[in-house]
Amino acid sequence: MHVVESGRVDGQPIVFLHGLIGSTAWWDPVLPAFAEWRVVRIDLLGHGGSTAPYSGYGVAAQADRVADALDRIGVSRAIVVGHSFGGLVATALAQQAPGLVRAVSLIGTPPSAESIAGERANSRLLAAPVLGPLVWRLRLEPLARAALRASIKTEAADLDRIVAASLRVDHHTCVATYAAGFEFMCARTVPERLARLPLPVQVIFGGHEQRRRPAKVEDYRSVPGVRIDIVADSGHTPMFDDPETTAAFIADFASHPRWLVTRCA
């Protein structure tokens, strides 16, 4: 597991988990707002600097691996922030290792399998035994560029750099990770899981979200005491589109005792 630490060793811990085909670098734009925190960024299995074995991509297994990494570096009671698939792992981590998690912030995380129904055609194509790997090899860069363009709204983002980093994720990792996320949400929706946890919860979505059905943000209203923030001029990846607003939302949620008291009462 590739783990990157920054900020103050004695600061309040905050953990950042990226989404599919992302890496620890995806959080770079929001880091200046957390200079006084103990910041921990982790590359999930098969992404960034972490190894890519054949198995172990299930959401629960990913959460166990994150928990082990946090234990090894002495982090507990952390604010855990997850983008997209990383939000599923953050949710599972809170379920499986509640002592490690103080609060959960989800960014662009689908509430249910139904909310990503529009993506299933491409995922089935990539998962096809022979055709999938062939398409991946021949069309990887255009596919990655199209997917990231749907995720990142503004032209200001350095799309070429992001695409280049994403190309390092192999076919099996992409397919296995996506399938694991879908299976996790089919078993129980994310709001259902969060509603059972005695933790404060924040949900952040971009105002121009294209990859998730926009109305599905309302599904999170079923989580008692949930805080929902919308980054108005942003797509699926608000930490690229509007890092200042995104960081401000996260920091305010993480620092404001009202939310902790409200959800834990």
PDB file of C-alpha atoms in Angstrom:
ATOM      1  CA  MET A   1       0.000   0.000   0.000  1.00  0.00           C
ATOM      2  CA  HIS A   2       1.327   3.393  -1.005  1.00  0.00           C
ATOM      3  CA  VAL A   3       0.703   5.887   1.814  1.00  0.00           C
ATOM      4  CA  VAL A   4       1.620   9.580   1.693  1.00  0.00           C
ATOM      5  CA  GLU A   5       1.644  11.740   4.813  1.00  0.00           C
ATOM      6  CA  SER A   6       1.872  15.530   5.043  1.00  0.00           C
ATOM      7  CA  GLY A   7       0.930  18.379   7.359  1.00  0.00           C
ATOM      8  CA  ARG A   8       1.490  18.244  11.121  1.00  0.00           C
ATOM      9  CA  VAL A   9       2.290  14.992  12.866  1.00  0.00           C
ATOM     10  CA  ASP A  10       0.357  16.198  15.921  1.00  0.00           C
ATOM     11  CA  GLY A  11      -2.608  17.515  13.917  1.00  0.00           C
ATOM     12  CA  GLN A  12      -6.119  16.109  13.698  1.00  0.00           C
ATOM     13  CA  PRO A  13      -5.904  13.180  11.259  1.00  0.00           C
ATOM     14  CA  ILE A  14      -7.748  13.370   7.965  1.00  0.00           C
ATOM     15  CA  VAL A  15      -7.602  10.522   5.446  1.00  0.00           C
ATOM     16  CA  PHE A  16      -8.213  10.938   1.706  1.00  0.00           C
ATOM     17  CA  LEU A  17      -9.236   7.997  -0.513  1.00  0.00           C
ATOM     18  CA  HIS A  18      -9.379   8.482  -4.296  1.00  0.00           C
ATOM     19  CA  GLY A  19     -11.799   6.939  -6.785  1.00  0.00           C
ATOM     20  CA  LEU A  20     -11.481   4.552  -9.720  1.00  0.00           C
ATOM     21  CA  ILE A  21      -8.370   5.215 -11.892  1.00  0.00           C
ATOM     22  CA  GLY A  22      -7.331   7.914  -9.423  1.00  0.00           C
ATOM     23  CA  SER A  23      -4.386   8.204  -7.064  1.00  0.00           C
ATOM     24  CA  THR A  24      -3.101  10.156  -4.077  1.00  0.00           C
ATOM     25  CA  ALA A  25      -2.230  12.969  -6.522  1.00  0.00           C
ATOM     26  CA  TRP A  26      -5.913  13.649  -7.137  1.00  0.00           C
ATOM     27  CA  TRP A  27      -6.034  15.362  -3.743  1.00  0.00           C
ATOM     28  CA  ASP A  28      -3.147  17.754  -4.437  1.00  0.00           C
ATOM     29  CA  PRO A  29      -5.414  20.725  -5.262  1.00  0.00           C
ATOM     30  CA  VAL A  30      -7.107  20.738  -1.819  1.00  0.00           C
ATOM     31  CA  LEU A  31      -4.009  20.080   0.327  1.00  0.00           C
ATOM     32  CA  PRO A  32      -3.116  23.740   1.054  1.00  0.00           C
ATOM     33  CA  ALA A  33      -6.265  24.048   3.175  1.00  0.00           C
ATOM     34  CA  PHE A  34      -5.089  21.227   5.473  1.00  0.00           C
ATOM     35  CA  ALA A  35      -1.558  22.345   6.347  1.00  0.00           C
ATOM     36  CA  GLU A  36      -2.386  22.202  10.073  1.00  0.00           C
ATOM     37  CA  TRP A  37      -3.900  18.713   9.875  1.00  0.00           C
ATOM     38  CA  ARG A  38      -2.219  15.319   9.808  1.00  0.00           C
ATOM     39  CA  VAL A  39      -3.013  14.410   6.208  1.00  0.00           C
ATOM     40  CA  VAL A  40      -2.908  10.777   5.092  1.00  0.00           C
ATOM     41  CA  ARG A  41      -3.500   9.848   1.457  1.00  0.00           C
ATOM     42  CA  ILE A  42      -3.667   6.221   0.403  1.00  0.00           C
ATOM     43  CA  ASP A  43      -3.494   4.615  -3.045  1.00  0.00           C
ATOM     44  CA  LEU A  44      -6.097   1.873  -3.232  1.00  0.00           C
ATOM     45  CA  LEU A  45      -5.202  -1.571  -4.562  1.00  0.00           C
ATOM     46  CA  GLY A  46      -3.906  -1.462  -8.122  1.00  0.00           C
ATOM     47  CA  HIS A  47      -3.766   2.322  -8.223  1.00  0.00           C
ATOM     48  CA  GLY A  48      -0.894   4.810  -8.002  1.00  0.00           C
ATOM     49  CA  GLY A  49       2.020   3.319  -6.102  1.00  0.00           C
ATOM     50  CA  SER A  50       0.119   0.377  -4.571  1.00  0.00           C
ATOM     51  CA  THR A  51       0.535  -3.153  -5.924  1.00  0.00           C
ATOM     52  CA  ALA A  52      -1.952  -4.742  -8.326  1.00  0.00           C
ATOM     53  CA  PRO A  53      -2.549  -8.394  -7.379  1.00  0.00           C
ATOM     54  CA  TYR A  54      -5.172 -10.563  -9.063  1.00  0.00           C
ATOM     55  CA  SER A  55      -7.624 -10.605  -6.143  1.00  0.00           C
ATOM     56  CA  GLY A  56      -8.611  -8.517  -3.140  1.00  0.00           C
ATOM     57  CA  TYR A  57     -10.538  -5.719  -4.866  1.00  0.00           C
ATOM     58  CA  GLY A  58     -13.770  -6.139  -2.894  1.00  0.00           C
ATOM     59  CA  VAL A  59     -14.844  -3.017  -1.024  1.00  0.00           C
ATOM     60  CA  ALA A  60     -14.687  -4.753   2.374  1.00  0.00           C
ATOM     61  CA  ALA A  61     -11.193  -6.086   1.600  1.00  0.00           C
ATOM     62  CA  GLN A  62     -10.063  -2.633   0.475  1.00  0.00           C
ATOM     63  CA  ALA A  63     -11.383  -1.155   3.719  1.00  0.00           C
ATOM     64  CA  ASP A  64      -9.550  -3.805   5.759  1.00  0.00           C
ATOM     65  CA  ARG A  65      -6.342  -2.923   3.934  1.00  0.00           C
ATOM     66  CA  VAL A  66      -6.826   0.796   4.654  1.00  0.00           C
ATOM     67  CA  ALA A  67      -7.497  -0.018   8.316  1.00  0.00           C
ATOM     68  CA  ASP A  68      -4.266  -2.017   8.515  1.00  0.00           C
ATOM     69  CA  ALA A  69      -2.322   0.857   6.976  1.00  0.00           C
ATOM     70  CA  LEU A  70      -3.802   3.365   9.442  1.00  0.00           C
ATOM     71  CA  ASP A  71      -3.046   1.053  12.358  1.00  0.00           C
ATOM     72  CA  ARG A  72       0.570   0.733  11.249  1.00  0.00           C
ATOM     73  CA  ILE A  73       1.099   4.512  11.201  1.00  0.00           C
ATOM     74  CA  GLY A  74      -0.820   5.101  14.437  1.00  0.00           C
ATOM     75  CA  VAL A  75      -3.888   6.902  13.069  1.00  0.00           C
ATOM     76  CA  SER A  76      -7.288   6.662  14.733  1.00  0.00           C
ATOM     77  CA  ARG A  77     -10.429   8.785  15.077  1.00  0.00           C
ATOM     78  CA  ALA A  78      -9.787  10.285  11.649  1.00  0.00           C
ATOM     79  CA  ILE A  79     -12.008  12.277   9.353  1.00  0.00           C
ATOM     80  CA  VAL A  80     -12.208  10.010   6.282  1.00  0.00           C
ATOM     81  CA  VAL A  81     -12.863  11.619   2.901  1.00  0.00           C
ATOM     82  CA  GLY A  82     -13.614   9.448  -0.121  1.00  0.00           C
ATOM     83  CA  HIS A  83     -14.179  10.390  -3.746  1.00  0.00           C
ATOM     84  CA  SER A  84     -16.533   8.220  -5.818  1.00  0.00           C
ATOM     85  CA  PHE A  85     -15.392   4.583  -5.281  1.00  0.00           C
ATOM     86  CA  GLY A  86     -13.218   5.856  -2.421  1.00  0.00           C
ATOM     87  CA  GLY A  87     -16.441   6.905  -0.696  1.00  0.00           C
ATOM     88  CA  LEU A  88     -17.607   3.286  -0.762  1.00  0.00           C
ATOM     89  CA  VAL A  89     -14.349   2.245   0.890  1.00  0.00           C
ATOM     90  CA  ALA A  90     -14.725   5.044   3.459  1.00  0.00           C
ATOM     91  CA  THR A  91     -18.244   3.799   4.237  1.00  0.00           C
ATOM     92  CA  ALA A  92     -17.047   0.201   4.643  1.00  0.00           C
ATOM     93  CA  LEU A  93     -14.161   1.380   6.818  1.00  0.00           C
ATOM     94  CA  ALA A  94     -16.600   3.145   9.140  1.00  0.00           C
ATOM     95  CA  GLN A  95     -18.687  -0.029   9.309  1.00  0.00           C
ATOM     96  CA  GLN A  96     -15.793  -2.400   9.914  1.00  0.00           C
ATOM     97  CA  ALA A  97     -13.417  -0.289  12.027  1.00  0.00           C
ATOM     98  CA  PRO A  98     -15.504   2.345  13.802  1.00  0.00           C
ATOM     99  CA  GLY A  99     -12.675   3.199  16.201  1.00  0.00           C
ATOM    100  CA  LEU A 100     -10.617   4.503  13.309  1.00  0.00           C
ATOM    101  CA  VAL A 101     -13.291   6.831  11.938  1.00  0.00           C
ATOM    102  CA  ARG A 102     -14.545  10.035  13.520  1.00  0.00           C
ATOM    103  CA  ALA A 103     -16.613  11.281  10.581  1.00  0.00           C
ATOM    104  CA  VAL A 104     -17.157  10.482   6.898  1.00  0.00           C
ATOM    105  CA  SER A 105     -17.189  12.852   3.935  1.00  0.00           C
ATOM    106  CA  LEU A 106     -18.241  11.464   0.550  1.00  0.00           C
ATOM    107  CA  ILE A 107     -17.577  13.303  -2.725  1.00  0.00           C
ATOM    108  CA  GLY A 108     -19.504  12.256  -5.828  1.00  0.00           C
ATOM    109  CA  THR A 109     -20.159   8.822  -4.348  1.00  0.00           C
ATOM    110  CA  PRO A 110     -23.138   7.026  -5.922  1.00  0.00           C
ATOM    111  CA  PRO A 111     -25.821   6.168  -3.367  1.00  0.00           C
ATOM    112  CA  SER A 112     -26.927   2.983  -5.137  1.00  0.00           C
ATOM    113  CA  ALA A 113     -26.289   0.649  -8.037  1.00  0.00           C
ATOM    114  CA  GLU A 114     -29.316   2.123  -9.778  1.00  0.00           C
ATOM    115  CA  SER A 115     -27.709   5.564  -9.776  1.00  0.00           C
ATOM    116  CA  ILE A 116     -24.888   4.369 -12.063  1.00  0.00           C
ATOM    117  CA  ALA A 117     -27.117   2.478 -14.472  1.00  0.00           C
ATOM    118  CA  GLY A 118     -26.000   4.692 -17.334  1.00  0.00           C
ATOM    119  CA  GLU A 119     -22.411   3.442 -16.986  1.00  0.00           C
ATOM    120  CA  ARG A 120     -23.212  -0.262 -17.175  1.00  0.00           C
ATOM    121  CA  ALA A 121     -22.898  -0.628 -20.954  1.00  0.00           C
ATOM    122  CA  ASN A 122     -19.245   0.447 -20.984  1.00  0.00           C
ATOM    123  CA  SER A 123     -18.448  -1.618 -17.907  1.00  0.00           C
ATOM    124  CA  ARG A 124     -19.946  -4.762 -19.484  1.00  0.00           C
ATOM    125  CA  LEU A 125     -17.897  -4.182 -22.633  1.00  0.00           C
ATOM    126  CA  LEU A 126     -14.665  -3.853 -20.667  1.00  0.00           C
ATOM    127  CA  ALA A 127     -15.501  -6.935 -18.591  1.00  0.00           C
ATOM    128  CA  ALA A 128     -16.036  -9.168 -21.657  1.00  0.00           C
ATOM    129  CA  PRO A 129     -13.417 -12.003 -21.517  1.00  0.00           C
ATOM    130  CA  VAL A 130     -11.759 -11.442 -24.917  1.00  0.00           C
ATOM    131  CA  LEU A 131     -13.150  -8.184 -26.248  1.00  0.00           C
ATOM    132  CA  GLY A 132     -12.639  -6.252 -22.995  1.00  0.00           C
ATOM    133  CA  PRO A 133      -8.840  -6.551 -22.791  1.00  0.00           C
ATOM    134  CA  LEU A 134      -8.586  -5.881 -26.547  1.00  0.00           C
ATOM    135  CA  VAL A 135     -10.640  -2.681 -26.284  1.00  0.00           C
ATOM    136  CA  TRP A 136      -8.563  -1.690 -23.267  1.00  0.00           C
ATOM    137  CA  ARG A 137      -5.298  -2.038 -25.180  1.00  0.00           C
ATOM    138  CA  LEU A 138      -6.478  -0.376 -28.382  1.00  0.00           C
ATOM    139  CA  ARG A 139      -8.701   2.362 -27.023  1.00  0.00           C
ATOM    140  CA  LEU A 140      -7.354   2.957 -23.527  1.00  0.00           C
ATOM    141  CA  GLU A 141      -6.300   6.564 -23.926  1.00  0.00           C
ATOM    142  CA  PRO A 142      -9.482   7.753 -25.716  1.00  0.00           C
ATOM    143  CA  LEU A 143     -11.628   5.899 -23.158  1.00  0.00           C
ATOM    144  CA  ALA A 144      -9.725   7.407 -20.255  1.00  0.00           C
ATOM    145  CA  ARG A 145      -9.855  10.871 -21.768  1.00  0.00           C
ATOM    146  CA  ALA A 146     -13.614  10.633 -22.416  1.00  0.00           C
ATOM    147  CA  ALA A 147     -14.309   9.348 -18.904  1.00  0.00           C
ATOM    148  CA  LEU A 148     -12.209  12.055 -17.300  1.00  0.00           C
ATOM    149  CA  ARG A 149     -13.728  14.765 -19.457  1.00  0.00           C
ATOM    150  CA  ALA A 150     -17.136  13.662 -18.133  1.00  0.00           C
ATOM    151  CA  SER A 151     -15.731  13.853 -14.597  1.00  0.00           C
ATOM    152  CA  ILE A 152     -13.796  17.105 -14.799  1.00  0.00           C
ATOM    153  CA  LYS A 153     -15.799  20.102 -15.928  1.00  0.00           C
ATOM    154  CA  THR A 154     -13.315  22.945 -16.144  1.00  0.00           C
ATOM    155  CA  GLU A 155     -10.668  23.452 -18.804  1.00  0.00           C
ATOM    156  CA  ALA A 156      -8.251  24.644 -16.120  1.00  0.00           C
ATOM    157  CA  ALA A 157      -7.474  21.100 -14.995  1.00  0.00           C
ATOM    158  CA  ASP A 158      -4.302  19.561 -16.423  1.00  0.00           C
ATOM    159  CA  LEU A 159      -6.140  16.794 -18.215  1.00  0.00           C
ATOM    160  CA  ASP A 160      -3.069  15.399 -19.990  1.00  0.00           C
ATOM    161  CA  ARG A 161      -1.261  14.848 -16.683  1.00  0.00           C
ATOM    162  CA  ILE A 162      -4.327  13.209 -15.136  1.00  0.00           C
ATOM    163  CA  VAL A 163      -4.849  10.955 -18.158  1.00  0.00           C
ATOM    164  CA  ALA A 164      -1.191   9.888 -18.126  1.00  0.00           C
ATOM    165  CA  ALA A 165      -1.450   8.867 -14.467  1.00  0.00           C
ATOM    166  CA  SER A 166      -4.720   7.018 -15.079  1.00  0.00           C
ATOM    167  CA  LEU A 167      -3.197   4.969 -17.900  1.00  0.00           C
ATOM    168  CA  ARG A 168      -1.020   3.209 -15.336  1.00  0.00           C
ATOM    169  CA  VAL A 169      -4.090   1.410 -13.971  1.00  0.00           C
ATOM    170  CA  ASP A 170      -4.349  -1.981 -15.695  1.00  0.00           C
ATOM    171  CA  HIS A 171      -7.451  -3.569 -17.222  1.00  0.00           C
ATOM    172  CA  HIS A 172      -8.000  -6.139 -14.484  1.00  0.00           C
ATOM    173  CA  THR A 173      -7.768  -3.532 -11.716  1.00  0.00           C
ATOM    174  CA  CYS A 174     -10.298  -1.282 -13.433  1.00  0.00           C
ATOM    175  CA  VAL A 175     -12.819  -4.040 -14.107  1.00  0.00           C
ATOM    176  CA  ALA A 176     -12.420  -5.705 -10.697  1.00  0.00           C
ATOM    177  CA  THR A 177     -12.707  -2.407  -8.825  1.00  0.00           C
ATOM    178  CA  TYR A 178     -15.812  -1.316 -10.722  1.00  0.00           C
ATOM    179  CA  ALA A 179     -17.463  -4.716 -10.227  1.00  0.00           C
ATOM    180  CA  ALA A 180     -16.658  -4.616  -6.512  1.00  0.00           C
ATOM    181  CA  GLY A 181     -18.304  -1.234  -6.133  1.00  0.00           C
ATOM    182  CA  PHE A 182     -21.419  -2.357  -7.992  1.00  0.00           C
ATOM    183  CA  GLU A 183     -21.679  -5.500  -5.848  1.00  0.00           C
ATOM    184  CA  PHE A 184     -21.258  -3.451  -2.660  1.00  0.00           C
ATOM    185  CA  MET A 185     -24.149  -1.145  -3.600  1.00  0.00           C
ATOM    186  CA  CYS A 186     -26.374  -4.015  -4.773  1.00  0.00           C
ATOM    187  CA  ALA A 187     -26.047  -5.665  -1.363  1.00  0.00           C
ATOM    188  CA  ARG A 188     -27.145  -2.486   0.457  1.00  0.00           C
ATOM    189  CA  THR A 189     -27.294   1.151  -0.594  1.00  0.00           C
ATOM    190  CA  VAL A 190     -24.776   3.606   0.769  1.00  0.00           C
ATOM    191  CA  PRO A 191     -27.428   5.703   2.597  1.00  0.00           C
ATOM    192  CA  GLU A 192     -28.750   2.539   4.261  1.00  0.00           C
ATOM    193  CA  ARG A 193     -25.261   1.701   5.485  1.00  0.00           C
ATOM    194  CA  LEU A 194     -24.547   5.224   6.712  1.00  0.00           C
ATOM    195  CA  ALA A 195     -27.895   5.549   8.486  1.00  0.00           C
ATOM    196  CA  ARG A 196     -26.850   2.730  10.835  1.00  0.00           C
ATOM    197  CA  LEU A 197     -23.608   4.402  11.875  1.00  0.00           C
ATOM    198  CA  PRO A 198     -23.354   6.771  14.881  1.00  0.00           C
ATOM    199  CA  LEU A 199     -21.122   9.106  12.885  1.00  0.00           C
ATOM    200  CA  PRO A 200     -21.438  12.545  11.299  1.00  0.00           C
ATOM    201  CA  VAL A 201     -21.775  12.323   7.531  1.00  0.00           C
ATOM    202  CA  GLN A 202     -21.150  14.861   4.786  1.00  0.00           C
ATOM    203  CA  VAL A 203     -22.013  14.405   1.118  1.00  0.00           C
ATOM    204  CA  ILE A 204     -20.540  16.667  -1.575  1.00  0.00           C
ATOM    205  CA  PHE A 205     -21.704  16.714  -5.192  1.00  0.00           C
ATOM    206  CA  GLY A 206     -20.867  18.889  -8.176  1.00  0.00           C
ATOM    207  CA  GLY A 207     -23.663  21.066  -9.492  1.00  0.00           C
ATOM    208  CA  HIS A 208     -22.961  19.810 -13.022  1.00  0.00           C
ATOM    209  CA  GLU A 209     -22.506  16.154 -12.146  1.00  0.00           C
ATOM    210  CA  GLN A 210     -22.768  14.091 -15.336  1.00  0.00           C
ATOM    211  CA  ARG A 211     -21.811  10.623 -14.142  1.00  0.00           C
ATOM    212  CA  ARG A 212     -24.467  10.300 -11.433  1.00  0.00           C
ATOM    213  CA  ARG A 213     -28.160  10.985 -11.846  1.00  0.00           C
ATOM    214  CA  PRO A 214     -28.391  14.423 -10.200  1.00  0.00           C
ATOM    215  CA  ALA A 215     -31.590  13.674  -8.309  1.00  0.00           C
ATOM    216  CA  LYS A 216     -29.843  10.802  -6.554  1.00  0.00           C
ATOM    217  CA  VAL A 217     -28.131  13.188  -4.176  1.00  0.00           C
ATOM    218  CA  GLU A 218     -31.535  13.365  -2.505  1.00  0.00           C
ATOM    219  CA  ASP A 219     -31.246   9.672  -1.587  1.00  0.00           C
ATOM    220  CA  TYR A 220     -28.750  10.733   1.069  1.00  0.00           C
ATOM    221  CA  ARG A 221     -31.455  12.734   2.863  1.00  0.00           C
ATOM    222  CA  SER A 222     -32.452   9.461   4.537  1.00  0.00           C
ATOM    223  CA  VAL A 223     -29.231   9.570   6.593  1.00  0.00           C
ATOM    224  CA  PRO A 224     -30.089  11.280   9.909  1.00  0.00           C
ATOM    225  CA  GLY A 225     -28.306  14.604  10.328  1.00  0.00           C
ATOM    226  CA  VAL A 226     -26.501  14.379   6.986  1.00  0.00           C
ATOM    227  CA  ARG A 227     -24.851  17.535   5.655  1.00  0.00           C
ATOM    228  CA  ILE A 228     -25.131  17.948   1.880  1.00  0.00           C
ATOM    229  CA  ASP A 229     -22.963  20.500   0.065  1.00  0.00           C
ATOM    230  CA  ILE A 230     -23.123  21.330  -3.643  1.00  0.00           C
ATOM    231  CA  VAL A 231     -20.094  22.750  -5.442  1.00  0.00           C
ATOM    232  CA  ALA A 232     -22.087  24.721  -7.975  1.00  0.00           C
ATOM    233  CA  ASP A 233     -19.637  25.094 -10.873  1.00  0.00           C
ATOM    234  CA  SER A 234     -18.243  21.582 -10.786  1.00  0.00           C
ATOM    235  CA  GLY A 235     -18.691  18.137 -12.278  1.00  0.00           C
ATOM    236  CA  HIS A 236     -17.923  14.731 -10.784  1.00  0.00           C
ATOM    237  CA  THR A 237     -14.513  15.812  -9.504  1.00  0.00           C
ATOM    238  CA  PRO A 238     -14.903  19.075  -7.569  1.00  0.00           C
ATOM    239  CA  MET A 239     -11.406  18.904  -6.094  1.00  0.00           C
ATOM    240  CA  PHE A 240     -10.136  19.672  -9.605  1.00  0.00           C
ATOM    241  CA  ASP A 241     -12.912  21.997 -10.750  1.00  0.00           C
ATOM    242  CA  ASP A 242     -13.138  24.150  -7.609  1.00  0.00           C
ATOM    243  CA  PRO A 243     -10.572  23.062  -5.010  1.00  0.00           C
ATOM    244  CA  GLU A 244     -11.016  26.130  -2.807  1.00  0.00           C
ATOM    245  CA  THR A 245     -14.760  25.617  -2.324  1.00  0.00           C
ATOM    246  CA  THR A 246     -14.392  21.854  -1.981  1.00  0.00           C
ATOM    247  CA  ALA A 247     -11.646  22.184   0.632  1.00  0.00           C
ATOM    248  CA  ALA A 248     -13.662  24.805   2.518  1.00  0.00           C
ATOM    249  CA  PHE A 249     -16.695  22.501   2.680  1.00  0.00           C
ATOM    250  CA  ILE A 250     -14.591  19.584   3.934  1.00  0.00           C
ATOM    251  CA  ALA A 251     -12.682  21.672   6.486  1.00  0.00           C
ATOM    252  CA  ASP A 252     -15.834  23.314   7.828  1.00  0.00           C
ATOM    253  CA  PHE A 253     -17.544  19.956   8.258  1.00  0.00           C
ATOM    254  CA  ALA A 254     -14.482  18.353   9.844  1.00  0.00           C
ATOM    255  CA  SER A 255     -13.847  21.265  12.205  1.00  0.00           C
ATOM    256  CA  HIS A 256     -17.399  22.151  13.227  1.00  0.00           C
ATOM    257  CA  PRO A 257     -18.408  20.419  16.481  1.00  0.00           C
ATOM    258  CA  ARG A 258     -22.103  20.971  15.788  1.00  0.00           C
ATOM    259  CA  TRP A 259     -22.130  18.182  13.229  1.00  0.00           C
ATOM    260  CA  LEU A 260     -20.246  15.784  15.482  1.00  0.00           C
ATOM    261  CA  VAL A 261     -22.581  16.440  18.394  1.00  0.00           C
ATOM    262  CA  THR A 262     -25.709  16.274  16.227  1.00  0.00           C
ATOM    263  CA  ARG A 263     -24.893  12.897  14.704  1.00  0.00           C
ATOM    264  CA  CYS A 264     -23.515  11.320  17.875  1.00  0.00           C
ATOM    265  CA  ALA A 265     -26.289  12.421  20.222  1.00  0.00           C
TER     266      ALA A 265
END
